[in-house]
PDB file of C-alpha atoms in Angstrom:
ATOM      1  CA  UNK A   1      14.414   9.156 -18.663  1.00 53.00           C
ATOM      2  CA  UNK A   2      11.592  12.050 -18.822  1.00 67.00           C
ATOM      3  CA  UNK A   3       9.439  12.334 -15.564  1.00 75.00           C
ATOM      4  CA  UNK A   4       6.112  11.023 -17.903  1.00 79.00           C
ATOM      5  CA  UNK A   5       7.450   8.039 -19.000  1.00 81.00           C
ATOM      6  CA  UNK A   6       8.435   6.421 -15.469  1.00 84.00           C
ATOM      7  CA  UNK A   7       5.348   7.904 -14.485  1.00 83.00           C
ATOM      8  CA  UNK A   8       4.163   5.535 -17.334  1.00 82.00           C
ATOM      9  CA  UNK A   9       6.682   2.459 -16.511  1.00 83.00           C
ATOM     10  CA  UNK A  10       5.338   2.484 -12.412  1.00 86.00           C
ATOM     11  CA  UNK A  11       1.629   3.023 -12.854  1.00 84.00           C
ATOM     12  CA  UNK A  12       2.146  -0.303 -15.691  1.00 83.00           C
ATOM     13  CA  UNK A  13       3.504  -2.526 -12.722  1.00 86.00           C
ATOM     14  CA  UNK A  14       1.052  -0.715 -10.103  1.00 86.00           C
ATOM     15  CA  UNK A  15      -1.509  -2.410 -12.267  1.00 85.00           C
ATOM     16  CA  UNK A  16       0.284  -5.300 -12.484  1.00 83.00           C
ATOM     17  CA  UNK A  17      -0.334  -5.890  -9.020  1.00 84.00           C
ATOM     18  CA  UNK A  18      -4.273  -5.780  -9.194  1.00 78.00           C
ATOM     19  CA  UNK A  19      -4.456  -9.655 -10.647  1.00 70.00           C
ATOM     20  CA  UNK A  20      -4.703 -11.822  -7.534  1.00 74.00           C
ATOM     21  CA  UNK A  21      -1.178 -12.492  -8.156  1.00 80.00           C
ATOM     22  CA  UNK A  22       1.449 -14.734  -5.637  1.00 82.00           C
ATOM     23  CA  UNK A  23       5.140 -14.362  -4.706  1.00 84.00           C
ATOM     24  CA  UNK A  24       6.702 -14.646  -8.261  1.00 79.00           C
ATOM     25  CA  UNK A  25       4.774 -12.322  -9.819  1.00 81.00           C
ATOM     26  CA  UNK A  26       4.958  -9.429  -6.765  1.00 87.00           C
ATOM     27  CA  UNK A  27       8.610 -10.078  -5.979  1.00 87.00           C
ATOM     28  CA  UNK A  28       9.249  -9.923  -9.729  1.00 84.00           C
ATOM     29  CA  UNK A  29       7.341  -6.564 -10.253  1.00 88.00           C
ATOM     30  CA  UNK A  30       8.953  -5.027  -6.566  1.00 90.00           C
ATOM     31  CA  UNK A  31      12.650  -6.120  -8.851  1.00 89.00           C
ATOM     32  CA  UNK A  32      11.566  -3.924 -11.235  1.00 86.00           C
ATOM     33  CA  UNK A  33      10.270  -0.958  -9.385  1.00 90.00           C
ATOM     34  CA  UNK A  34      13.551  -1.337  -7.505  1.00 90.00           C
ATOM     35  CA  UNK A  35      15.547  -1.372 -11.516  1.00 88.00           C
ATOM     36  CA  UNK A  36      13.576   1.791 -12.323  1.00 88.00           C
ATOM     37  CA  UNK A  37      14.133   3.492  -8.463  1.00 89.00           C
ATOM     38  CA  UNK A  38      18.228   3.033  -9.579  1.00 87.00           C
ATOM     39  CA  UNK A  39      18.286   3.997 -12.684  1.00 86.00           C
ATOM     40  CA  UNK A  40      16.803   7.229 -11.968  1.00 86.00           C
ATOM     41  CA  UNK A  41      18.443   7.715  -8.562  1.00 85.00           C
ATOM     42  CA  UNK A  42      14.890   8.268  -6.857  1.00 87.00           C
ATOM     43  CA  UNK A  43      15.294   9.776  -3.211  1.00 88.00           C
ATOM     44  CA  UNK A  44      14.957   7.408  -0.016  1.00 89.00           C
ATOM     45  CA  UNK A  45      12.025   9.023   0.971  1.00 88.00           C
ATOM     46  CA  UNK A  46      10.525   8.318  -2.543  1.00 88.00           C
ATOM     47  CA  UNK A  47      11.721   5.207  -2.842  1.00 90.00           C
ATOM     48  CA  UNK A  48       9.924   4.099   0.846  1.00 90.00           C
ATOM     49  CA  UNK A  49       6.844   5.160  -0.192  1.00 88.00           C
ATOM     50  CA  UNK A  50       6.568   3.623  -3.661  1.00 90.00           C
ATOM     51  CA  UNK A  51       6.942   0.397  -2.226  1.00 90.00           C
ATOM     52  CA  UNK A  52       4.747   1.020   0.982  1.00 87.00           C
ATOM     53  CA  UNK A  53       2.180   1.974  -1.507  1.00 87.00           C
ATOM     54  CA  UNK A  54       3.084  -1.242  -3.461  1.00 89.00           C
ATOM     55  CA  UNK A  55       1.971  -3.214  -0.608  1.00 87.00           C
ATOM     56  CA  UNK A  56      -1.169  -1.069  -0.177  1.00 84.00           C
ATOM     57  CA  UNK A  57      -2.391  -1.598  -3.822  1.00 84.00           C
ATOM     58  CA  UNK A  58      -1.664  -5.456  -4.465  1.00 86.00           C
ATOM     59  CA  UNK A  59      -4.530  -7.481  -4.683  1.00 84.00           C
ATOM     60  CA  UNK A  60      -2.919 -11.325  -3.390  1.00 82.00           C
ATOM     61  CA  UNK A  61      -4.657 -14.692  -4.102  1.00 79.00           C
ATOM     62  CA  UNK A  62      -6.867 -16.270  -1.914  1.00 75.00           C
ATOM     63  CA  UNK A  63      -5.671 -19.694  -2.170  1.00 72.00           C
ATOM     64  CA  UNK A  64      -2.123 -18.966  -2.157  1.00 76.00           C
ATOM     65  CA  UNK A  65       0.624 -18.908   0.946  1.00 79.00           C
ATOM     66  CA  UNK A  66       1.613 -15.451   1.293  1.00 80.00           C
ATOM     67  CA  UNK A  67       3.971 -15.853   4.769  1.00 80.00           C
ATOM     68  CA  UNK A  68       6.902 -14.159   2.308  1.00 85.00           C
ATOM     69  CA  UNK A  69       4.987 -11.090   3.100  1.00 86.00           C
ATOM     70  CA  UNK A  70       6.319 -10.964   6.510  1.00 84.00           C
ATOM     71  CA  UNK A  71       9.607 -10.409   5.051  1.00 86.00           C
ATOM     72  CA  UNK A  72       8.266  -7.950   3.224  1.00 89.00           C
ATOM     73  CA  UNK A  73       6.786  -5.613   5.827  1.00 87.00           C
ATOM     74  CA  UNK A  74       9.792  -6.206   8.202  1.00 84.00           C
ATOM     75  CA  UNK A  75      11.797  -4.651   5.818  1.00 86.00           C
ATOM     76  CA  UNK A  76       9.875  -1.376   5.661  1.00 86.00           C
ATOM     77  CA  UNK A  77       9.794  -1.366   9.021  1.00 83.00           C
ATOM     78  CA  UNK A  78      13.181  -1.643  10.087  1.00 82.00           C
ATOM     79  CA  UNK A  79      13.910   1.192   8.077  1.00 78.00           C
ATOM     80  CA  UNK A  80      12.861   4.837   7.906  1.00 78.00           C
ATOM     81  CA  UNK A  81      11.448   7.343   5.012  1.00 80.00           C
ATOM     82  CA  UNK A  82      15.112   9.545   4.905  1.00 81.00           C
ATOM     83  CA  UNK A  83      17.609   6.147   5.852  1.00 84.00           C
ATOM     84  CA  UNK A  84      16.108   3.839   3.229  1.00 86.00           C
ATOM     85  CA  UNK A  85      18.681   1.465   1.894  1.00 88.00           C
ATOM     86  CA  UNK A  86      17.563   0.151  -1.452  1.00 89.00           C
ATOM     87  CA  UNK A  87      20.554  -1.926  -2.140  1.00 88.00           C
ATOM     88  CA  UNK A  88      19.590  -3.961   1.358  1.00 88.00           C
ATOM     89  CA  UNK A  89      16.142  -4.125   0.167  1.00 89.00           C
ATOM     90  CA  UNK A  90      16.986  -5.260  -3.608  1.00 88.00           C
ATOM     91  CA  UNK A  91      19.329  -8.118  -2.036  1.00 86.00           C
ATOM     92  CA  UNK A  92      16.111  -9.177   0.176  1.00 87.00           C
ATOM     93  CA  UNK A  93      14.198  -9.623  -2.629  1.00 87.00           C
ATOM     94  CA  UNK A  94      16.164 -11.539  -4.639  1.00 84.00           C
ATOM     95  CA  UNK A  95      16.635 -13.162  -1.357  1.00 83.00           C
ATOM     96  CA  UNK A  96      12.729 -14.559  -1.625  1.00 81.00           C
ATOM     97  CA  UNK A  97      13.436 -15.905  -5.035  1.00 70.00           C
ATOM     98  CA  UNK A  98      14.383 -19.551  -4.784  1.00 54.00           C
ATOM     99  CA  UNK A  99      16.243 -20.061  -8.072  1.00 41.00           C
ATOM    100  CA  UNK A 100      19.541 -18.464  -8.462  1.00 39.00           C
ATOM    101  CA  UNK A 101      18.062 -17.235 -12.434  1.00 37.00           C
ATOM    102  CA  UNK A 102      15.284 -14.913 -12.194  1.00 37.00           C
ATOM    103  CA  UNK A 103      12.896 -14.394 -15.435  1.00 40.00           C
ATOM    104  CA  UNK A 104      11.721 -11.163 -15.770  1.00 39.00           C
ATOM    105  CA  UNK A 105       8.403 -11.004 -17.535  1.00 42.00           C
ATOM    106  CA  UNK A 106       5.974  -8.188 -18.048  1.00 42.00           C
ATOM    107  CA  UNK A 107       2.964  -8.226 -15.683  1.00 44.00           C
ATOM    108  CA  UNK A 108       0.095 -10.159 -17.047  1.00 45.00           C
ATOM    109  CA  UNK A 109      -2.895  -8.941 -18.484  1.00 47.00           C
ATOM    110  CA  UNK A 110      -2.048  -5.761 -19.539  1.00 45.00           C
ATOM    111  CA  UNK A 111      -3.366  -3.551 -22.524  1.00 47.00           C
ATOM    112  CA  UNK A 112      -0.450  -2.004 -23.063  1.00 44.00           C
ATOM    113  CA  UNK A 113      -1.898  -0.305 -26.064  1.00 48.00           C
ATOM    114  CA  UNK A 114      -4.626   1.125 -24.350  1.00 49.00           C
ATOM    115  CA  UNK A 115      -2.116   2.469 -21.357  1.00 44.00           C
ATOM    116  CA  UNK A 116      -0.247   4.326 -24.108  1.00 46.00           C
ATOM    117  CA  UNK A 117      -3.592   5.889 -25.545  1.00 48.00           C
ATOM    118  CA  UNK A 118      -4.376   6.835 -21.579  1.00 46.00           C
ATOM    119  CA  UNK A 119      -0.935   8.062 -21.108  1.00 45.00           C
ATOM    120  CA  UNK A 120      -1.268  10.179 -24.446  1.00 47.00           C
ATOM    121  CA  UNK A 121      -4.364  11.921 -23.420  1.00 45.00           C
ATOM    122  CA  UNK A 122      -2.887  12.486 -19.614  1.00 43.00           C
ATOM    123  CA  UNK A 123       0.676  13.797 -21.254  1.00 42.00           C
ATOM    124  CA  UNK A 124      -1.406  16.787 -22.515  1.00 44.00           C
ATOM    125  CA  UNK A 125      -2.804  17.349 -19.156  1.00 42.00           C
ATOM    126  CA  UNK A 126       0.978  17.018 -17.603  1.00 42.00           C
ATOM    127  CA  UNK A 127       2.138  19.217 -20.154  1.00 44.00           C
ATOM    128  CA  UNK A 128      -0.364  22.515 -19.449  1.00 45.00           C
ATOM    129  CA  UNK A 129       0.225  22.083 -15.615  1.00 44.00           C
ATOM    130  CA  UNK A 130       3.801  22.431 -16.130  1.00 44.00           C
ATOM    131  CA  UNK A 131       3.658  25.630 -17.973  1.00 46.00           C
ATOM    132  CA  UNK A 132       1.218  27.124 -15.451  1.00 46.00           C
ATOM    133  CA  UNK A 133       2.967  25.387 -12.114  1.00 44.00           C
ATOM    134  CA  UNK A 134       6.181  24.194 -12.804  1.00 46.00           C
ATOM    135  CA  UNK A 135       7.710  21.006 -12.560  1.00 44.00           C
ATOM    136  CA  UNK A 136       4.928  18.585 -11.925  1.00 42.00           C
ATOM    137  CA  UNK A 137       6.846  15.299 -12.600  1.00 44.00           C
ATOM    138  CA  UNK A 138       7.023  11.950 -10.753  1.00 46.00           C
ATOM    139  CA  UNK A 139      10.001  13.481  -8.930  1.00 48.00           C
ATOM    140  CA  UNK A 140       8.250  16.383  -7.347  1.00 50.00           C
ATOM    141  CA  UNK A 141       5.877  15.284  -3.935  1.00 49.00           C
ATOM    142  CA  UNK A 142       3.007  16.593  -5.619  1.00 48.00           C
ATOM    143  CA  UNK A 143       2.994  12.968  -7.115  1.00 46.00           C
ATOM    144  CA  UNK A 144       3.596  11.257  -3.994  1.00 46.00           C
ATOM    145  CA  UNK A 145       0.490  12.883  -2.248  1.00 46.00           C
ATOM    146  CA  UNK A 146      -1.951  13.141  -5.135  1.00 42.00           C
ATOM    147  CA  UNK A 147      -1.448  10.293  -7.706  1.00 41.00           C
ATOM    148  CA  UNK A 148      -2.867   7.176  -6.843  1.00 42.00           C
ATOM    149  CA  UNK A 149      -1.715   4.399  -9.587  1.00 38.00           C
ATOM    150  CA  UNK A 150      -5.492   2.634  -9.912  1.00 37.00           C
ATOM    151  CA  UNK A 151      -6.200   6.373 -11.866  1.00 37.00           C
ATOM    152  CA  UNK A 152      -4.442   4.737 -14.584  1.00 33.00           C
ATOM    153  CA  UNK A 153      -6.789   1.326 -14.442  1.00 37.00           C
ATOM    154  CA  UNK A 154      -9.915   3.780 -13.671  1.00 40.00           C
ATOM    155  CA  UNK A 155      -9.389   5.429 -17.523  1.00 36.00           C
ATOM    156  CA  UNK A 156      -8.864   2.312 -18.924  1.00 34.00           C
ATOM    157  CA  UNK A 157     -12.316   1.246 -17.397  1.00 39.00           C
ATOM    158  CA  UNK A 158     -13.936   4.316 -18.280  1.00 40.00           C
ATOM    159  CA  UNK A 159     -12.870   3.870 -22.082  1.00 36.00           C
ATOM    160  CA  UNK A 160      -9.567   3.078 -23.478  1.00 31.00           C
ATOM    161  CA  UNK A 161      -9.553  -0.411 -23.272  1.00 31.00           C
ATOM    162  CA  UNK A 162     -10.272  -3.327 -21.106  1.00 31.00           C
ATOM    163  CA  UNK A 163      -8.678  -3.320 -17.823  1.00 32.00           C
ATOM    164  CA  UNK A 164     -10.299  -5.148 -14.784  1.00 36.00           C
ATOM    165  CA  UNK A 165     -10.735  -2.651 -12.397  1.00 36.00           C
ATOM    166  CA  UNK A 166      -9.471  -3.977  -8.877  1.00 39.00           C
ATOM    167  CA  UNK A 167     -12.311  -5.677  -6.534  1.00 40.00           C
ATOM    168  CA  UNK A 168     -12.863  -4.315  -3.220  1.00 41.00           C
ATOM    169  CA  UNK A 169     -13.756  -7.395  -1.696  1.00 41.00           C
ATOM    170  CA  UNK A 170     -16.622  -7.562   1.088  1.00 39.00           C
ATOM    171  CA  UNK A 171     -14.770  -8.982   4.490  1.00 38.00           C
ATOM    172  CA  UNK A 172     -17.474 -10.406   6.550  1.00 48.00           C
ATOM    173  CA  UNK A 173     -15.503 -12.283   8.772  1.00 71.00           C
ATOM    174  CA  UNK A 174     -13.372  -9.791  10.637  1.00 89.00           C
ATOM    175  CA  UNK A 175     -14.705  -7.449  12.962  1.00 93.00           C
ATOM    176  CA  UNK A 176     -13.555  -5.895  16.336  1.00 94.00           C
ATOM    177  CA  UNK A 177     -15.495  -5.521  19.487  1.00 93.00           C
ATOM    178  CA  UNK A 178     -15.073  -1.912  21.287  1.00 92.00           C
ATOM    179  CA  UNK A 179     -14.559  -3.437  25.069  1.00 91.00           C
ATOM    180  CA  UNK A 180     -16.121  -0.571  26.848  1.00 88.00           C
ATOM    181  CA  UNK A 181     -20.031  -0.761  24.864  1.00 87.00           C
ATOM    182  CA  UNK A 182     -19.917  -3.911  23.206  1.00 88.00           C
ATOM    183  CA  UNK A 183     -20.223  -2.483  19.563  1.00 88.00           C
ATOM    184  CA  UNK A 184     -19.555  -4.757  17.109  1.00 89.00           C
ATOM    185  CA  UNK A 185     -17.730  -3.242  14.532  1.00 90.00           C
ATOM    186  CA  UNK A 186     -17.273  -5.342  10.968  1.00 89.00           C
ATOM    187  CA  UNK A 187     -14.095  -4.606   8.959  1.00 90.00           C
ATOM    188  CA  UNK A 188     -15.959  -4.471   5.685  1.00 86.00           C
ATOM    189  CA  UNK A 189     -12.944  -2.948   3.775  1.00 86.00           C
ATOM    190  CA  UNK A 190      -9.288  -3.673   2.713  1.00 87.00           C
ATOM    191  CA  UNK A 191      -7.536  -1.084   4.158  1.00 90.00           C
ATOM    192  CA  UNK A 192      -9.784   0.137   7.289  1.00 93.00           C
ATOM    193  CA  UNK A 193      -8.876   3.476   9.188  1.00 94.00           C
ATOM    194  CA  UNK A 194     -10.091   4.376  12.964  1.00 96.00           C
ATOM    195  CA  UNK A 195      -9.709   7.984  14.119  1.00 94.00           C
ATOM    196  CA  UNK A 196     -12.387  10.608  15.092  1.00 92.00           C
ATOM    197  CA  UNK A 197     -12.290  12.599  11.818  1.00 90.00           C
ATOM    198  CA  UNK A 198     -15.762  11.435  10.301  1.00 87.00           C
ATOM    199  CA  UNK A 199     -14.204  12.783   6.832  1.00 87.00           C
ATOM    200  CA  UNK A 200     -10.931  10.707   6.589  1.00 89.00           C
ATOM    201  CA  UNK A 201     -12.226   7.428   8.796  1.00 91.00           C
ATOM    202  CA  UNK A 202     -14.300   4.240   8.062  1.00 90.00           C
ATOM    203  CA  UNK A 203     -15.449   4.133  12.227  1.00 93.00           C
ATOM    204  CA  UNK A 204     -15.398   7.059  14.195  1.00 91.00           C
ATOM    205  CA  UNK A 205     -14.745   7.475  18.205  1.00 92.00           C
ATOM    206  CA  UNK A 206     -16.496  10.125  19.397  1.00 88.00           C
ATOM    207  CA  UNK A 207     -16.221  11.818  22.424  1.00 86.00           C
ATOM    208  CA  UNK A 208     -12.962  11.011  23.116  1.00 91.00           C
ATOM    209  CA  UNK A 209     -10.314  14.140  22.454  1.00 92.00           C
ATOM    210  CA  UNK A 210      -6.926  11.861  22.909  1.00 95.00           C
ATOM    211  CA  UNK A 211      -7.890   9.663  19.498  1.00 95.00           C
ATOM    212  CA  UNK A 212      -6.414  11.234  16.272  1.00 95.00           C
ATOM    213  CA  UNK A 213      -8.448  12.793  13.468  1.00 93.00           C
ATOM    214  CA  UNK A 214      -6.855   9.066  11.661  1.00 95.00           C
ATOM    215  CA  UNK A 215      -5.197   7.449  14.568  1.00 97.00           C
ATOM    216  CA  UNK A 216      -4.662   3.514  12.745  1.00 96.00           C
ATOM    217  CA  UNK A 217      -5.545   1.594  10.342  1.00 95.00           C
ATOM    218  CA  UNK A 218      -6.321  -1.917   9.917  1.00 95.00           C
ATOM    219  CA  UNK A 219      -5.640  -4.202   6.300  1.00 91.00           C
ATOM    220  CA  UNK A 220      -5.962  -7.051   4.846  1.00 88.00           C
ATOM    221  CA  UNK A 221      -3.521  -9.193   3.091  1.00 83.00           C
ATOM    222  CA  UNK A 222      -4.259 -11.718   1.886  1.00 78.00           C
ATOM    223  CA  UNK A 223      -5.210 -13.651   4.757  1.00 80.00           C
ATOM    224  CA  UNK A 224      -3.374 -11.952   7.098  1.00 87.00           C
ATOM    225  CA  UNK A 225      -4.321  -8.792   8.683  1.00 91.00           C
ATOM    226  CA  UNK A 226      -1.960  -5.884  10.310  1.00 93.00           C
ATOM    227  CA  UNK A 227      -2.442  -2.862  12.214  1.00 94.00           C
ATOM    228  CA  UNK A 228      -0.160   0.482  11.437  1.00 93.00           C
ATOM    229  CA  UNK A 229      -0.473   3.567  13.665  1.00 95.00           C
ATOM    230  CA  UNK A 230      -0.597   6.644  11.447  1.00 94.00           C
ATOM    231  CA  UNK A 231       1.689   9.064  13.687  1.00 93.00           C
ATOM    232  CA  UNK A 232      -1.103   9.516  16.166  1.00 95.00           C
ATOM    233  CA  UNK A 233      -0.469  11.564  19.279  1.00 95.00           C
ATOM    234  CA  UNK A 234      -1.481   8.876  21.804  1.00 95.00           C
ATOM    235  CA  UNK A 235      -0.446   6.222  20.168  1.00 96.00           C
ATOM    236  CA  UNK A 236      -1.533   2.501  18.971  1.00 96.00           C
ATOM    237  CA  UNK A 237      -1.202  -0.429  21.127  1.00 97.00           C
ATOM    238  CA  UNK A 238      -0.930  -4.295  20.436  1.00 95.00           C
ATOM    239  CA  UNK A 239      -1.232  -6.546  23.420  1.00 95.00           C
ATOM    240  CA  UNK A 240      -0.334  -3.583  25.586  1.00 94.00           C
ATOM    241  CA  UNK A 241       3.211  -3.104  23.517  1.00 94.00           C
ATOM    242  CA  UNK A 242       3.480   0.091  21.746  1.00 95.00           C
ATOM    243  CA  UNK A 243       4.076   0.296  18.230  1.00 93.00           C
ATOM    244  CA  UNK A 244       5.608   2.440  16.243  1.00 91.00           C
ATOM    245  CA  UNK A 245       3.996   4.641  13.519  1.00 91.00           C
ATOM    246  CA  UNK A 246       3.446   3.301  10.292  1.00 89.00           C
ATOM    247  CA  UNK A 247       4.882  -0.217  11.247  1.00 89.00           C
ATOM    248  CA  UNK A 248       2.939  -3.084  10.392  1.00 90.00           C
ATOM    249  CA  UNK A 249       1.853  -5.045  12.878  1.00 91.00           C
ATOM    250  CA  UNK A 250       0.267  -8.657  12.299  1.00 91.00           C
ATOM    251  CA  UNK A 251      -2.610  -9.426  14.468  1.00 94.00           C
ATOM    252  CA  UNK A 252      -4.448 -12.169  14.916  1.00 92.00           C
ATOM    253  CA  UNK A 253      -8.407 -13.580  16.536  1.00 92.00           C
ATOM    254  CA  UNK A 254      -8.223 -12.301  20.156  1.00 94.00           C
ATOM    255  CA  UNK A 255      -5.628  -9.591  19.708  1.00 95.00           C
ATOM    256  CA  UNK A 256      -6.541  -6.669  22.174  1.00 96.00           C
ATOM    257  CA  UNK A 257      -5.633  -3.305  20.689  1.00 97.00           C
ATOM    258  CA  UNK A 258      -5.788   0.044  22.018  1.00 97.00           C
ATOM    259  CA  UNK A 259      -6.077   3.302  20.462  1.00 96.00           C
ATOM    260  CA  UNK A 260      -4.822   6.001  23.264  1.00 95.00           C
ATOM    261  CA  UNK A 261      -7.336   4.593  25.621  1.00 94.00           C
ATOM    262  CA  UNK A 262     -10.273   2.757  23.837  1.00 95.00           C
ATOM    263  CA  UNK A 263      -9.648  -0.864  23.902  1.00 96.00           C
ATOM    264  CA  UNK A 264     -10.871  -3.335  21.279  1.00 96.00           C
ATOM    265  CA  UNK A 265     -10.774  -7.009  20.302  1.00 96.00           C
ATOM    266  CA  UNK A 266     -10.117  -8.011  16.684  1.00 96.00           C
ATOM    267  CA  UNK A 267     -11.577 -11.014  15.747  1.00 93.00           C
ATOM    268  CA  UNK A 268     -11.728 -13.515  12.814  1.00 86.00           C
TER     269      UNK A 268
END
């Protein structure tokens, strides 16, 4: 299968996974990504973070119980980026499926026309920076950094058809308290990051040379929220435990974190 056209197949389920969807619907589309992963003998490295980034870009119901999520992020946690082991995974997931038949269908609300015409004009683009630069394809890392599948819901927006472009919902509830001023710090977006880069961060620790330039990061699920440590130098704590980097840890109102040595208090 050419590199463009499972480009094309995973940025179609990526979008799949903006439409406040529940456990059929994301287990069914994770199947899939985990068909197309097989068929085209994708690395373990790739494979980790295509479905890390799955988790990242799903939009879940409100009103919906989303505990099989746990499951979920164990799973990428007890594993590692070059140890992977897809087969493990796959039999998890159909693991979270009660019936023994599943039904594959085709994510919902899709203009699958108007992905091809986006697709076309993009093709064109993939096409030039392969004669000046190579191999550009979903297989090469250049993908893995740069492309972010909402680009493909972004162009429909902007003109090829009529895609709702994902929400970035408003959390007013959450918030942490810094222990050693008081601050009170709301967690106003989805995926939240703390360091002391002011360029890569949505709150910034100043002052304080043992915090990362993006030391963690805190997101929403649903209605469950986790913390992952982004390979910082002095590491993340949760209720004084250490935790490893990017493993997602669940916290809840009260939990006391610590990056190196500031100390907060997440809250609901």
């Amino acid at each position: 299968m050419k590199d463009i056209e499972i480009k094309r197949q995973i940025n179609a389920l990526m979008t799949g996974l903006k439409n406040g969807i529940g456990k059929s619907n994301f287990v069914g589309i994770i199947i899939q990504m985990i068909g197309i992963c097989k068929i085209n003998s994708f690395q373990k490295e790739q494979v980790f973070e295509l479905f890390q980034r799955a988790l990242f870009e799903a939009e879940f119901a409100e009103n919906l119980n989303h505990d099989y999520l746990a499951v979920y992020i164990n799973q990428l946690n007890n594993n590692k980026k070059d140890t992977f082991e897809l087969e493990q995974f796959e039999q998890v997931m159909f693991g979270l499926i009660q019936s023994p038949v599943i039904k594959m269908t085709e994510p919902e609300n899709i203009d699958y026309e108007a992905i091809a015409l986006a697709d076309e004009a993009e093709y064109v683009l993939y096409e030039q920076e392969e004669d000046n630069a190579g191999d550009t394809g979903i297989l090469d890392g250049s993908f893995w950094e740069s492309q972010r599948p909402v680009t493909i819901a972004e162009n429909l927006q902007a003109g090829f058809g009529n895609v709702q472009k994902p929400r970035e919902e408003v959390l007013r509830t959450s918030y942490l308290i810094r222990e050693n001023s008081g601050e009170e710090i709301p967690l106003n977006k989805e995926v939240f990051a703390i360091g002391k880069d002011a360029g890569s961060v949505d709150y910034v620790i100043y002052g304080n040379t043992t915090v990362s330039r993006k030391h963690a990061e805190i997101i929403k699920r649903g209605r469950h929220y986790f913390i992952c440590d982004k390979g910082s130098t002095n590491k993340t704590y949760v209720e004084g435990k250490e935790i490893r980097p990017e493993e997602f840890v669940e916290i809840h109102n009260g939990t006391r974190i610590k990056i190196s040595n500031e100390e907060f208090t997440f809250h609901l």
